Amino acid sequence: MKRRSFWSWVWIVLGSLYFILPLYSTFDFSLREKKGVLSFLSYKNVFIDPNFWDTIGFSLEIAIFTIIVSILLVVPTVYWIRLRLPQLRGILEFISMLPFVIPAIVLVFGMIRVFSGAPFFLTDTYFGTYALLVAGYVVLALPYVFRAVDTGLAAIDVVSLTQAAQSLGANFGTILIRLIFPNLKVAILSSAFLTLATVVGEYTIASFLVGIKAFGPYMSLIGQNKTYESSSLAIISFMFTWSFMGLIQLLSRGKAASTSLAGAR
Amino acid sequence: MLNNQVSKQTTKRDARSARPVPFPWRNWIGVIPFFIFVFLFILLPSITLLTGAFRDNAGKLTLSNFVGLLDPSIINAYWVTIKISLASAVGGGVLGFLMAYAVTIGKLPTSVRNTLMTFSGVASNFAGVPLAFAFIATLGRTGLVTVLLKNILGLNLYDQGFSLYSFWGLTLTYMYFQFPLMVLVITSALDGLKNEWSEAAENLGAGKSLYWRKVALPILMPSILGSMILLFGNAFGAYATAYSLTGGFINLITIVIGSQIKGDVLYNPGLGYALAVGMIIVMAAMMAIYYSLRRRSERWLRL
């Protein structure tokens, strides 16, 4: 017994070191911009750069649109299929796994080839390009939004609740807004935070569609020019991920947290 | 009484509409937006790449793009990508498994388990540009660990042939998001190992190692392999981390595709399509193996 728990501690400590050392090194490095003393100068430099706020604002906006579109797309579909077309469930599950098979770089490649030319010409306008970016992120988010919503709906008796609502005179829209969405609050919020955590710093799709307007490519640019600021950006970005994931943990206490596979690798 | 009647009626109506054939067209309205989206943003891009891979610049059918994949530098790119994905999947898989083992069968306090799960959720999502920065500050030429090793142990990593910007450096960096992912996916499988099995084995006179060799590992093996395949795919499609770590100066398949999109070096759209199709094929094969392994593991473990 003793021996077993000794080795358990060894593995935990080893893994924790792997986890903490890079963060500690980055934090340490980010404090050394001023020679000889530790200071938060590099953080100050990050925060006074208007581009930092512009790009993070842009990426947050894109993330919020991504969340809205993916919820509006996935929730009614999963609900409808549970209610009326249960034979399509397998296909839906298969589709939701497709983003694992198509890496982000391949996805953005295909999207550029399809939508930059005739008949769409999406990349000719800002609006079109942003819409394309949101669409790409909706695809990336699809696996975990689907899973969160699907498990959320499995927990309630969709058919009986719908019948009850219908017998009270509710139509499809009312049922969705007043019955399904409230029941899926946890699923929707946790997939929203996961989307925020992965989309805000996303690099691959953003760099090919909008370049340094987005936060990921902006960080990359800073990394090429400024040594210390890149470390403080890494710490700031880690705090971001940390706070969003922490919120998910708070929401889904006890349950296994959903995780992202098709994120910003 | 009245309620009962109403529910009976609605049940009847729903039973009819839920019958598989024939479909009244109204049953399909609700799924149309989703399928249009999937068609436009998943299927159409994939189909375009696939058909493009079989056409030359003039639009005629050809296989020459796939012949282009046999170019030594392309084969090398696939090979390096596979090596890094494999090494980081096995490395991350083993470390992640041992940590998950420690908090499940190793019977560490629940608080350790909860902390580990939270940290894993965060770390598995900490990738891309900031992760590259973090590893430059750790194992780069002037990184903290590099300097510590030199000052304390007199070991100069970079004299030993190590470089953060090559195979081992990239593998270690990828492992940062790989092992937490392993922890997240393998913990439920380890939870599924029943105490009764080890007790039964003990009653039959088996020691710990015999139990692991003959019972636990064979049951867990499909889950372990399946999870590692997931990690492999995770690393195989990675672009942001590798690009920001090496500035594009490593011969990975994703990096080659990236430069094809930008059209900056040796621009050849047909080859780009073929490369992308090659990636999709590898990823699809991985997912197929993953699902067949998952079915196997579900025989014994409820996941």
Coordinates of C-alpha atoms in Angstrom, one line a residue:
Chain A
M1 CA 0.0 0.0 0.0
K2 CA 2.7 2.5 1.1
R3 CA 4.8 1.6 -2.0
R4 CA 1.9 2.1 -4.3
S5 CA 1.1 5.5 -3.0
F6 CA 4.8 6.5 -3.2
W7 CA 4.9 5.8 -6.9
S8 CA 1.6 7.6 -7.4
W9 CA 3.1 10.7 -5.8
V10 CA 6.2 10.4 -8.0
W11 CA 4.1 10.5 -11.2
I12 CA 2.0 13.4 -9.9
V13 CA 5.1 15.4 -9.0
L14 CA 6.7 14.7 -12.3
G15 CA 3.7 15.7 -14.3
S16 CA 3.2 18.8 -12.1
L17 CA 6.8 19.8 -12.8
Y18 CA 6.1 19.5 -16.5
F19 CA 3.1 21.6 -16.1
I20 CA 4.5 24.3 -13.9
L21 CA 8.1 24.7 -15.1
P22 CA 7.3 26.3 -18.5
L23 CA 4.8 28.7 -16.8
Y24 CA 7.3 29.6 -14.1
S25 CA 10.1 30.2 -16.6
T26 CA 7.8 32.4 -18.7
F27 CA 6.7 34.4 -15.7
D28 CA 10.2 34.8 -14.5
F29 CA 11.4 35.9 -18.0
S30 CA 8.5 38.4 -18.3
L31 CA 9.7 40.2 -15.2
R32 CA 13.3 40.8 -16.5
E33 CA 12.8 43.6 -19.1
K34 CA 14.6 46.1 -16.8
K35 CA 18.2 45.0 -16.4
G36 CA 19.1 43.9 -12.9
V37 CA 15.6 44.3 -11.3
L38 CA 12.4 42.5 -11.5
S39 CA 9.6 44.6 -12.8
F40 CA 6.2 44.5 -14.5
L41 CA 7.5 46.8 -17.3
S42 CA 6.8 44.2 -20.0
Y43 CA 3.2 43.9 -18.9
K44 CA 2.9 47.7 -18.9
N45 CA 4.2 47.8 -22.4
V46 CA 1.7 45.2 -23.5
F47 CA -1.2 47.1 -21.9
I48 CA -0.3 50.5 -23.3
D49 CA -0.1 49.1 -26.8
P50 CA -3.5 50.0 -28.5
N51 CA -3.0 47.1 -30.9
F52 CA -3.3 44.7 -27.9
W53 CA -6.8 46.1 -27.1
D54 CA -7.9 46.3 -30.7
T55 CA -6.9 42.7 -31.5
I56 CA -8.3 41.2 -28.3
G57 CA -11.5 43.2 -28.8
F58 CA -11.7 41.9 -32.4
S59 CA -11.1 38.3 -31.4
L60 CA -13.6 38.5 -28.5
E61 CA -16.3 39.8 -30.9
I62 CA -15.5 37.0 -33.4
A63 CA -15.7 34.5 -30.5
I64 CA -19.1 35.9 -29.4
F65 CA -20.5 35.6 -32.9
T66 CA -19.1 32.1 -33.0
I67 CA -20.9 31.1 -29.8
I68 CA -24.2 32.6 -31.0
V69 CA -24.1 31.0 -34.4
S70 CA -23.0 27.6 -33.1
I71 CA -25.7 27.5 -30.4
L72 CA -28.4 28.6 -32.8
L73 CA -27.2 26.0 -35.3
V74 CA -26.7 23.0 -32.9
V75 CA -29.4 23.3 -30.3
P76 CA -32.5 23.4 -32.6
T77 CA -30.9 20.6 -34.8
V78 CA -30.1 18.2 -32.0
Y79 CA -33.5 18.9 -30.4
W80 CA -35.4 18.4 -33.7
I81 CA -33.5 15.2 -34.4
R82 CA -34.2 13.8 -30.9
L83 CA -37.9 14.6 -31.4
R84 CA -38.7 13.8 -35.0
L85 CA -35.8 12.2 -36.8
P86 CA -34.0 9.9 -34.3
Q87 CA -32.8 7.8 -37.2
L88 CA -30.5 10.7 -38.2
R89 CA -28.7 10.7 -34.8
G90 CA -25.8 8.5 -36.1
I91 CA -25.3 10.9 -39.1
L92 CA -25.3 13.9 -36.8
E93 CA -22.7 12.3 -34.5
F94 CA -20.6 11.4 -37.5
I95 CA -20.7 15.0 -38.8
S96 CA -19.8 16.4 -35.5
M97 CA -16.6 14.3 -35.5
L98 CA -15.6 15.5 -39.0
P99 CA -13.6 18.5 -37.6
F100 CA -11.2 16.0 -35.9
V101 CA -10.5 14.6 -39.3
I102 CA -10.0 17.9 -41.1
P103 CA -7.2 19.8 -39.4
A104 CA -7.6 23.6 -39.1
I105 CA -4.9 24.3 -41.7
V106 CA -6.7 22.0 -44.2
L107 CA -10.1 23.6 -43.4
V108 CA -8.9 27.1 -44.0
F109 CA -7.2 26.1 -47.2
G110 CA -10.4 24.6 -48.5
M111 CA -12.5 27.5 -47.3
I112 CA -10.2 30.1 -49.0
R113 CA -10.3 28.1 -52.3
V114 CA -14.1 27.8 -52.2
F115 CA -15.2 31.2 -51.0
S116 CA -12.5 33.6 -52.3
G117 CA -13.6 33.1 -55.9
A118 CA -16.8 32.9 -57.9
P119 CA -19.6 32.7 -57.0
F120 CA -19.2 33.7 -53.4
F121 CA -16.3 36.3 -53.4
L122 CA -16.6 36.3 -49.6
T123 CA -13.0 37.5 -49.0
D124 CA -13.5 40.6 -51.1
T125 CA -15.3 42.4 -48.3
Y126 CA -14.5 42.7 -44.6
F127 CA -17.9 41.4 -43.6
G128 CA -17.5 38.4 -45.8
T129 CA -14.1 37.6 -44.4
Y130 CA -15.3 37.9 -40.8
A131 CA -18.3 35.7 -41.6
L132 CA -15.9 33.1 -43.1
L133 CA -13.8 33.3 -39.9
V134 CA -16.8 32.8 -37.7
A135 CA -17.9 29.9 -39.9
G136 CA -14.5 28.3 -39.6
Y137 CA -14.6 28.6 -35.8
V138 CA -18.1 27.2 -35.7
V139 CA -16.7 24.1 -37.5
L140 CA -13.8 23.9 -35.0
A141 CA -16.2 24.2 -32.0
L142 CA -18.8 21.8 -33.5
P143 CA -17.5 18.6 -31.8
Y144 CA -17.7 19.9 -28.3
V145 CA -20.8 22.1 -28.7
F146 CA -22.6 19.0 -30.1
R147 CA -21.4 16.8 -27.3
A148 CA -22.3 19.3 -24.6
V149 CA -25.8 19.9 -26.1
D150 CA -26.4 16.2 -26.8
T151 CA -25.6 15.1 -23.2
G152 CA -27.6 18.1 -21.9
L153 CA -30.7 17.0 -23.9
A154 CA -30.2 13.4 -23.0
A155 CA -30.7 14.3 -19.4
I156 CA -34.2 15.7 -19.9
D157 CA -37.2 13.9 -21.3
V158 CA -37.5 15.9 -24.5
V159 CA -40.6 14.1 -25.9
S160 CA -42.8 14.4 -22.8
L161 CA -41.8 18.0 -22.2
T162 CA -42.5 18.9 -25.8
Q163 CA -45.9 17.2 -25.6
A164 CA -46.7 19.0 -22.4
A165 CA -45.7 22.3 -23.9
Q166 CA -47.7 21.7 -27.1
S167 CA -50.8 20.7 -25.1
L168 CA -50.5 24.1 -23.4
G169 CA -50.4 25.7 -26.9
A170 CA -46.7 26.5 -27.3
N171 CA -45.2 26.5 -30.8
F172 CA -41.7 25.4 -31.9
G173 CA -40.1 28.8 -31.2
T174 CA -41.6 29.1 -27.7
I175 CA -40.6 25.6 -26.8
L176 CA -37.0 26.3 -27.9
I177 CA -36.7 29.6 -26.0
R178 CA -38.7 28.9 -22.9
L179 CA -38.1 25.1 -22.5
I180 CA -35.0 23.8 -24.3
F181 CA -32.6 26.7 -23.8
P182 CA -33.2 27.1 -20.1
N183 CA -32.8 23.4 -19.6
L184 CA -29.5 23.5 -21.5
K185 CA -28.0 26.5 -19.5
V186 CA -25.0 24.6 -18.2
A187 CA -24.3 22.9 -21.5
I188 CA -24.6 26.2 -23.4
L189 CA -22.5 28.2 -21.0
S190 CA -19.7 25.6 -20.8
S191 CA -19.4 25.3 -24.5
A192 CA -19.4 29.1 -24.7
F193 CA -16.5 29.4 -22.4
L194 CA -14.6 26.6 -24.2
T195 CA -15.2 28.4 -27.4
L196 CA -13.9 31.6 -25.9
A197 CA -10.8 29.8 -24.6
T198 CA -9.9 28.3 -27.9
V199 CA -11.0 31.1 -30.3
V200 CA -9.5 34.2 -28.7
G201 CA -5.9 33.1 -29.2
E202 CA -6.5 31.0 -32.3
Y203 CA -3.7 31.4 -34.9
T204 CA -4.1 29.1 -37.8
I205 CA -7.4 30.2 -39.4
A206 CA -7.1 33.8 -38.2
S207 CA -3.6 34.3 -39.7
F208 CA -4.8 33.2 -43.2
L209 CA -8.1 35.1 -43.2
V210 CA -7.6 38.3 -41.3
G211 CA -3.9 38.5 -40.4
I212 CA -2.8 40.7 -37.5
K213 CA -6.3 42.0 -36.8
A214 CA -6.8 39.0 -34.6
F215 CA -5.2 38.3 -31.3
G216 CA -3.4 35.1 -32.2
P217 CA -1.5 36.6 -35.2
Y218 CA -0.8 39.7 -33.1
M219 CA 0.8 37.7 -30.4
S220 CA 2.9 35.9 -33.1
L221 CA 4.0 39.3 -34.4
I222 CA 5.1 40.5 -31.0
G223 CA 7.0 37.3 -30.6
Q224 CA 9.1 38.1 -33.6
N225 CA 9.9 41.6 -32.4
K226 CA 9.8 41.8 -28.6
T227 CA 11.3 39.2 -26.4
Y228 CA 9.9 40.1 -23.0
E229 CA 6.5 41.2 -24.1
S230 CA 6.0 37.9 -25.7
S231 CA 6.4 36.2 -22.3
S232 CA 4.0 38.5 -20.6
L233 CA 1.5 37.9 -23.5
A234 CA 1.9 34.2 -22.9
I235 CA 1.1 34.6 -19.2
I236 CA -1.9 36.9 -20.0
S237 CA -3.2 34.4 -22.5
F238 CA -2.7 31.6 -20.0
M239 CA -4.8 33.5 -17.5
F240 CA -7.5 33.8 -20.1
T241 CA -7.6 30.1 -20.7
W242 CA -7.4 29.5 -17.0
S243 CA -10.3 31.8 -16.1
F244 CA -12.6 30.4 -18.8
M245 CA -11.8 26.8 -17.9
G246 CA -12.2 27.6 -14.3
L247 CA -15.7 28.9 -15.0
I248 CA -16.5 25.7 -16.8
Q249 CA -15.4 23.7 -13.8
L250 CA -17.6 25.8 -11.6
L251 CA -20.5 25.2 -13.8
S252 CA -20.1 21.5 -14.3
R253 CA -19.0 20.6 -10.8
G254 CA -18.7 16.8 -10.3
K255 CA -19.2 16.1 -14.0
A256 CA -16.3 15.4 -16.4
A257 CA -15.4 18.6 -18.1
S258 CA -15.7 18.6 -21.8
T259 CA -12.5 19.3 -23.6
S260 CA -11.4 20.6 -26.9
L261 CA -9.6 18.6 -29.5
A262 CA -10.0 20.7 -32.6
G263 CA -8.6 23.8 -30.9
A264 CA -5.7 26.2 -31.6
R265 CA -3.0 23.7 -31.9
Chain B
M1 CA -58.9 11.7 -16.8
L2 CA -58.9 14.6 -19.3
N3 CA -55.2 14.9 -19.0
N4 CA -54.8 11.2 -19.7
Q5 CA -56.8 11.5 -22.9
V6 CA -54.8 14.4 -24.1
S7 CA -51.5 12.7 -23.6
K8 CA -52.8 9.6 -25.3
Q9 CA -53.8 11.6 -28.3
T10 CA -50.5 13.4 -28.6
T11 CA -48.6 10.2 -28.0
K12 CA -50.5 8.7 -30.9
R13 CA -49.8 11.7 -33.1
D14 CA -46.1 11.7 -32.3
A15 CA -45.8 8.0 -32.7
R16 CA -47.0 8.4 -36.3
S17 CA -44.7 11.3 -37.1
A18 CA -41.7 9.5 -35.5
R19 CA -42.2 6.5 -37.8
P20 CA -39.2 6.2 -40.1
V21 CA -41.0 6.0 -43.5
P22 CA -42.6 7.8 -45.2
F23 CA -41.2 11.2 -44.2
P24 CA -43.6 14.1 -44.4
W25 CA -41.3 16.9 -45.7
R26 CA -42.2 19.0 -42.7
N27 CA -40.2 16.7 -40.5
W28 CA -37.0 17.9 -42.3
I29 CA -37.4 21.6 -42.0
G30 CA -35.7 21.8 -38.6
V31 CA -32.5 20.2 -39.8
I32 CA -32.1 22.1 -43.1
P33 CA -30.1 25.1 -41.7
F34 CA -27.6 22.8 -40.1
F35 CA -27.1 20.6 -43.1
I36 CA -26.7 23.7 -45.4
F37 CA -24.0 24.9 -43.0
V38 CA -22.3 21.5 -43.0
F39 CA -22.5 21.4 -46.8
L40 CA -21.0 24.9 -47.3
F41 CA -18.3 24.9 -44.7
I42 CA -17.2 21.3 -44.2
L43 CA -18.2 19.3 -47.3
L44 CA -17.7 21.9 -50.0
P45 CA -14.1 22.8 -48.9
S46 CA -13.2 19.1 -48.6
I47 CA -14.7 18.3 -52.0
T48 CA -12.9 21.2 -53.6
L49 CA -9.6 20.0 -52.2
L50 CA -10.3 16.4 -53.3
T51 CA -11.3 17.3 -56.8
G52 CA -8.5 19.8 -57.1
A53 CA -6.0 17.1 -56.2
F54 CA -6.9 15.2 -59.3
R55 CA -6.6 18.2 -61.7
D56 CA -3.7 20.0 -63.2
N57 CA -3.4 23.8 -63.6
A58 CA -5.4 23.7 -66.9
G59 CA -8.2 21.7 -65.1
K60 CA -7.6 18.4 -66.8
L61 CA -7.8 15.1 -64.9
T62 CA -4.4 14.0 -63.7
L63 CA -2.6 12.0 -61.0
S64 CA 0.6 14.0 -61.3
N65 CA -0.2 15.9 -58.1
F66 CA 0.0 12.7 -56.2
V67 CA 3.2 11.8 -58.0
G68 CA 4.4 15.1 -56.5
L69 CA 3.9 13.7 -53.1
L70 CA 6.8 11.3 -53.8
D71 CA 9.2 14.2 -53.9
P72 CA 11.9 13.5 -51.2
S73 CA 11.2 16.8 -49.3
I74 CA 7.5 16.0 -49.1
I75 CA 8.1 12.4 -48.0
N76 CA 10.5 13.8 -45.4
A77 CA 7.8 16.2 -44.3
Y78 CA 5.3 13.4 -43.8
W79 CA 8.0 11.3 -42.0
V80 CA 9.0 14.1 -39.6
T81 CA 5.3 14.9 -38.9
I82 CA 4.6 11.3 -38.2
K83 CA 7.7 10.9 -36.0
I84 CA 6.8 14.0 -33.9
S85 CA 3.2 13.0 -33.6
L86 CA 4.1 9.4 -32.6
A87 CA 6.8 10.5 -30.1
S88 CA 4.5 13.1 -28.5
A89 CA 1.5 10.7 -28.4
V90 CA 3.5 7.9 -26.8
G91 CA 5.4 10.3 -24.4
G92 CA 2.3 12.2 -23.5
G93 CA 0.2 9.0 -23.4
V94 CA 2.5 7.3 -20.9
L95 CA 2.9 10.3 -18.6
G96 CA -0.8 11.0 -18.8
F97 CA -1.7 7.4 -18.1
L98 CA 0.6 7.2 -15.1
M99 CA -0.9 10.4 -13.6
A100 CA -4.4 9.2 -14.2
Y101 CA -3.4 5.9 -12.6
A102 CA -2.1 7.8 -9.6
V103 CA -5.4 9.5 -8.9
T104 CA -7.6 6.6 -9.6
I105 CA -6.1 3.2 -8.7
G106 CA -3.2 4.9 -6.8
K107 CA -5.8 6.1 -4.4
L108 CA -4.4 9.6 -3.9
P109 CA -6.7 12.1 -2.1
T110 CA -9.7 13.3 -4.0
S111 CA -8.4 16.9 -3.8
V112 CA -5.4 15.9 -5.9
R113 CA -7.6 14.3 -8.4
N114 CA -9.8 17.3 -8.7
T115 CA -6.9 19.6 -9.1
L116 CA -5.3 17.4 -11.7
M117 CA -8.5 17.3 -13.7
T118 CA -8.9 21.1 -13.6
F119 CA -5.2 21.7 -14.5
S120 CA -5.6 19.2 -17.4
G121 CA -8.6 21.0 -18.7
V122 CA -6.6 24.2 -18.8
A123 CA -3.3 22.8 -20.1
S124 CA -4.9 20.7 -22.9
N125 CA -6.3 24.0 -24.2
F126 CA -3.0 25.9 -23.8
A127 CA -1.5 25.6 -27.2
G128 CA -0.5 27.6 -30.2
V129 CA 1.5 30.9 -30.0
P130 CA 1.6 31.3 -26.2
L131 CA 2.7 27.7 -25.7
A132 CA 5.6 28.3 -28.1
F133 CA 6.6 31.5 -26.2
A134 CA 6.5 29.5 -22.9
F135 CA 8.8 26.9 -24.2
I136 CA 11.2 29.4 -25.6
A137 CA 11.4 30.9 -22.2
T138 CA 12.0 27.4 -20.7
L139 CA 14.2 25.5 -23.1
G140 CA 15.3 28.1 -25.6
R141 CA 19.0 29.1 -25.7
T142 CA 18.6 31.4 -22.8
G143 CA 15.6 29.6 -21.3
L144 CA 15.4 29.1 -17.6
V145 CA 15.8 25.3 -17.6
T146 CA 18.6 25.5 -20.2
V147 CA 20.5 28.0 -18.0
L148 CA 19.9 26.1 -14.8
L149 CA 21.2 22.8 -16.3
K150 CA 24.3 24.6 -17.5
N151 CA 25.0 26.4 -14.2
I152 CA 24.2 23.5 -11.9
L153 CA 25.0 20.3 -13.8
G154 CA 27.4 21.8 -16.2
L155 CA 25.2 20.3 -19.0
N156 CA 24.9 22.5 -22.1
L157 CA 21.9 21.1 -23.9
Y158 CA 22.6 22.9 -27.1
D159 CA 26.2 21.5 -27.2
Q160 CA 24.6 18.1 -26.9
G161 CA 22.8 18.6 -30.1
F162 CA 19.4 19.5 -28.5
S163 CA 17.5 22.3 -30.1
L164 CA 14.0 23.6 -29.2
Y165 CA 13.4 24.2 -32.9
S166 CA 13.9 20.6 -34.1
F167 CA 12.4 17.2 -33.4
W168 CA 12.9 16.8 -29.7
G169 CA 12.1 20.4 -28.9
L170 CA 8.9 20.2 -30.8
T171 CA 8.0 16.9 -29.2
L172 CA 8.5 18.2 -25.7
T173 CA 6.4 21.2 -26.5
Y174 CA 3.6 19.2 -28.0
M175 CA 3.6 16.9 -24.9
Y176 CA 2.5 19.9 -22.9
F177 CA -1.0 19.7 -24.4
Q178 CA -0.8 15.9 -25.0
F179 CA -0.4 14.5 -21.5
P180 CA -3.3 16.5 -20.0
L181 CA -5.5 15.3 -22.8
M182 CA -4.5 11.7 -22.0
V183 CA -5.4 12.3 -18.4
L184 CA -8.8 13.6 -19.4
V185 CA -9.7 10.7 -21.7
I186 CA -8.2 7.8 -19.9
T187 CA -9.4 8.5 -16.3
S188 CA -12.9 7.2 -17.0
A189 CA -11.5 4.0 -18.4
L190 CA -9.4 3.5 -15.2
D191 CA -12.4 4.3 -13.1
G192 CA -14.2 1.4 -15.0
L193 CA -11.7 -1.2 -13.7
K194 CA -13.8 -3.0 -11.1
N195 CA -12.4 -3.8 -7.7
E196 CA -14.1 -7.2 -8.0
W197 CA -11.7 -8.2 -10.8
S198 CA -8.6 -7.6 -8.8
E199 CA -10.2 -9.3 -5.8
A200 CA -11.2 -12.3 -7.9
A201 CA -7.7 -12.5 -9.3
E202 CA -6.2 -12.3 -5.8
N203 CA -8.6 -15.1 -4.6
L204 CA -7.4 -17.2 -7.4
G205 CA -3.8 -16.7 -6.2
A206 CA -2.6 -14.1 -8.7
G207 CA -0.1 -11.4 -7.6
K208 CA -0.3 -7.8 -8.6
S209 CA 1.8 -8.2 -11.7
L210 CA -0.1 -11.2 -12.9
Y211 CA -3.3 -9.4 -12.4
W212 CA -2.0 -6.4 -14.5
R213 CA -0.6 -8.6 -17.2
K214 CA -3.6 -10.9 -17.6
V215 CA -6.6 -8.9 -16.6
A216 CA -6.2 -5.1 -16.2
L217 CA -3.9 -4.3 -19.2
P218 CA -5.8 -6.5 -21.7
I219 CA -9.1 -4.7 -20.7
L220 CA -7.4 -1.3 -20.7
M221 CA -5.3 -1.8 -23.9
P222 CA -8.0 -0.7 -26.4
S223 CA -8.6 2.5 -24.4
I224 CA -5.0 3.2 -24.0
L225 CA -4.2 2.7 -27.7
G226 CA -7.4 4.6 -28.7
S227 CA -6.5 7.5 -26.6
M228 CA -2.9 7.6 -28.0
I229 CA -4.4 7.6 -31.5
L230 CA -6.4 10.6 -30.5
L231 CA -3.2 12.3 -29.3
F232 CA -1.5 11.3 -32.5
G233 CA -4.1 13.0 -34.6
N234 CA -4.0 16.0 -32.3
A235 CA -0.3 16.5 -33.0
F236 CA -0.5 15.5 -36.7
G237 CA -2.8 18.4 -37.5
A238 CA -1.0 21.0 -35.3
Y239 CA 0.2 24.1 -37.1
A240 CA 0.2 27.2 -34.9
T241 CA 2.5 25.8 -32.2
A242 CA 5.1 24.5 -34.7
Y243 CA 4.9 27.6 -36.9
S244 CA 5.4 30.1 -34.0
L245 CA 8.1 28.0 -32.4
T246 CA 10.2 27.5 -35.5
G247 CA 9.1 30.4 -37.7
G248 CA 8.2 27.9 -40.3
F249 CA 11.7 26.5 -40.5
I250 CA 10.8 22.9 -39.8
N251 CA 9.6 20.5 -42.5
L252 CA 6.2 19.5 -41.2
I253 CA 3.3 18.7 -43.5
T254 CA 1.1 21.4 -42.0
I255 CA 3.9 24.0 -42.5
V256 CA 4.3 22.9 -46.1
I257 CA 0.5 23.3 -46.7
G258 CA 0.7 26.7 -45.0
S259 CA 3.3 27.9 -47.4
Q260 CA 1.3 26.5 -50.3
I261 CA -1.7 28.6 -49.1
K262 CA 0.4 31.7 -48.9
G263 CA 1.9 30.8 -52.3
D264 CA 5.3 32.0 -51.3
V265 CA 7.6 29.1 -52.2
L266 CA 7.4 26.8 -55.1
Y267 CA 3.7 27.6 -55.6
N268 CA 1.8 24.6 -57.0
P269 CA -1.9 24.6 -56.0
G270 CA -2.4 21.0 -57.2
L271 CA 0.3 19.7 -54.9
G272 CA -1.2 21.7 -52.1
Y273 CA -4.5 19.9 -52.7
A274 CA -2.8 16.5 -52.8
L275 CA -1.0 17.3 -49.5
A276 CA -4.3 18.3 -47.8
V277 CA -6.0 15.2 -49.1
G278 CA -3.1 13.1 -47.8
M279 CA -3.6 14.6 -44.4
I280 CA -7.4 14.0 -44.4
I281 CA -6.7 10.3 -45.3
V282 CA -4.3 9.9 -42.5
M283 CA -6.6 11.5 -40.0
A284 CA -9.6 9.5 -41.2
A285 CA -7.7 6.3 -40.9
M286 CA -6.7 7.3 -37.3
M287 CA -10.3 8.1 -36.4
A288 CA -11.5 4.8 -37.9
I289 CA -9.0 2.9 -35.8
Y290 CA -10.0 5.0 -32.8
Y291 CA -13.7 4.1 -33.1
S292 CA -13.1 0.4 -33.6
L293 CA -10.8 0.3 -30.5
R294 CA -13.5 2.2 -28.6
R295 CA -16.1 -0.4 -29.5
R296 CA -13.7 -3.1 -28.2
S297 CA -13.1 -1.3 -24.9
E298 CA -16.8 -0.8 -24.4
R299 CA -17.2 -4.5 -24.1
W300 CA -15.8 -4.3 -20.6
L301 CA -15.8 -0.7 -19.7
R302 CA -18.7 1.7 -19.8
L303 CA -17.2 4.9 -21.0

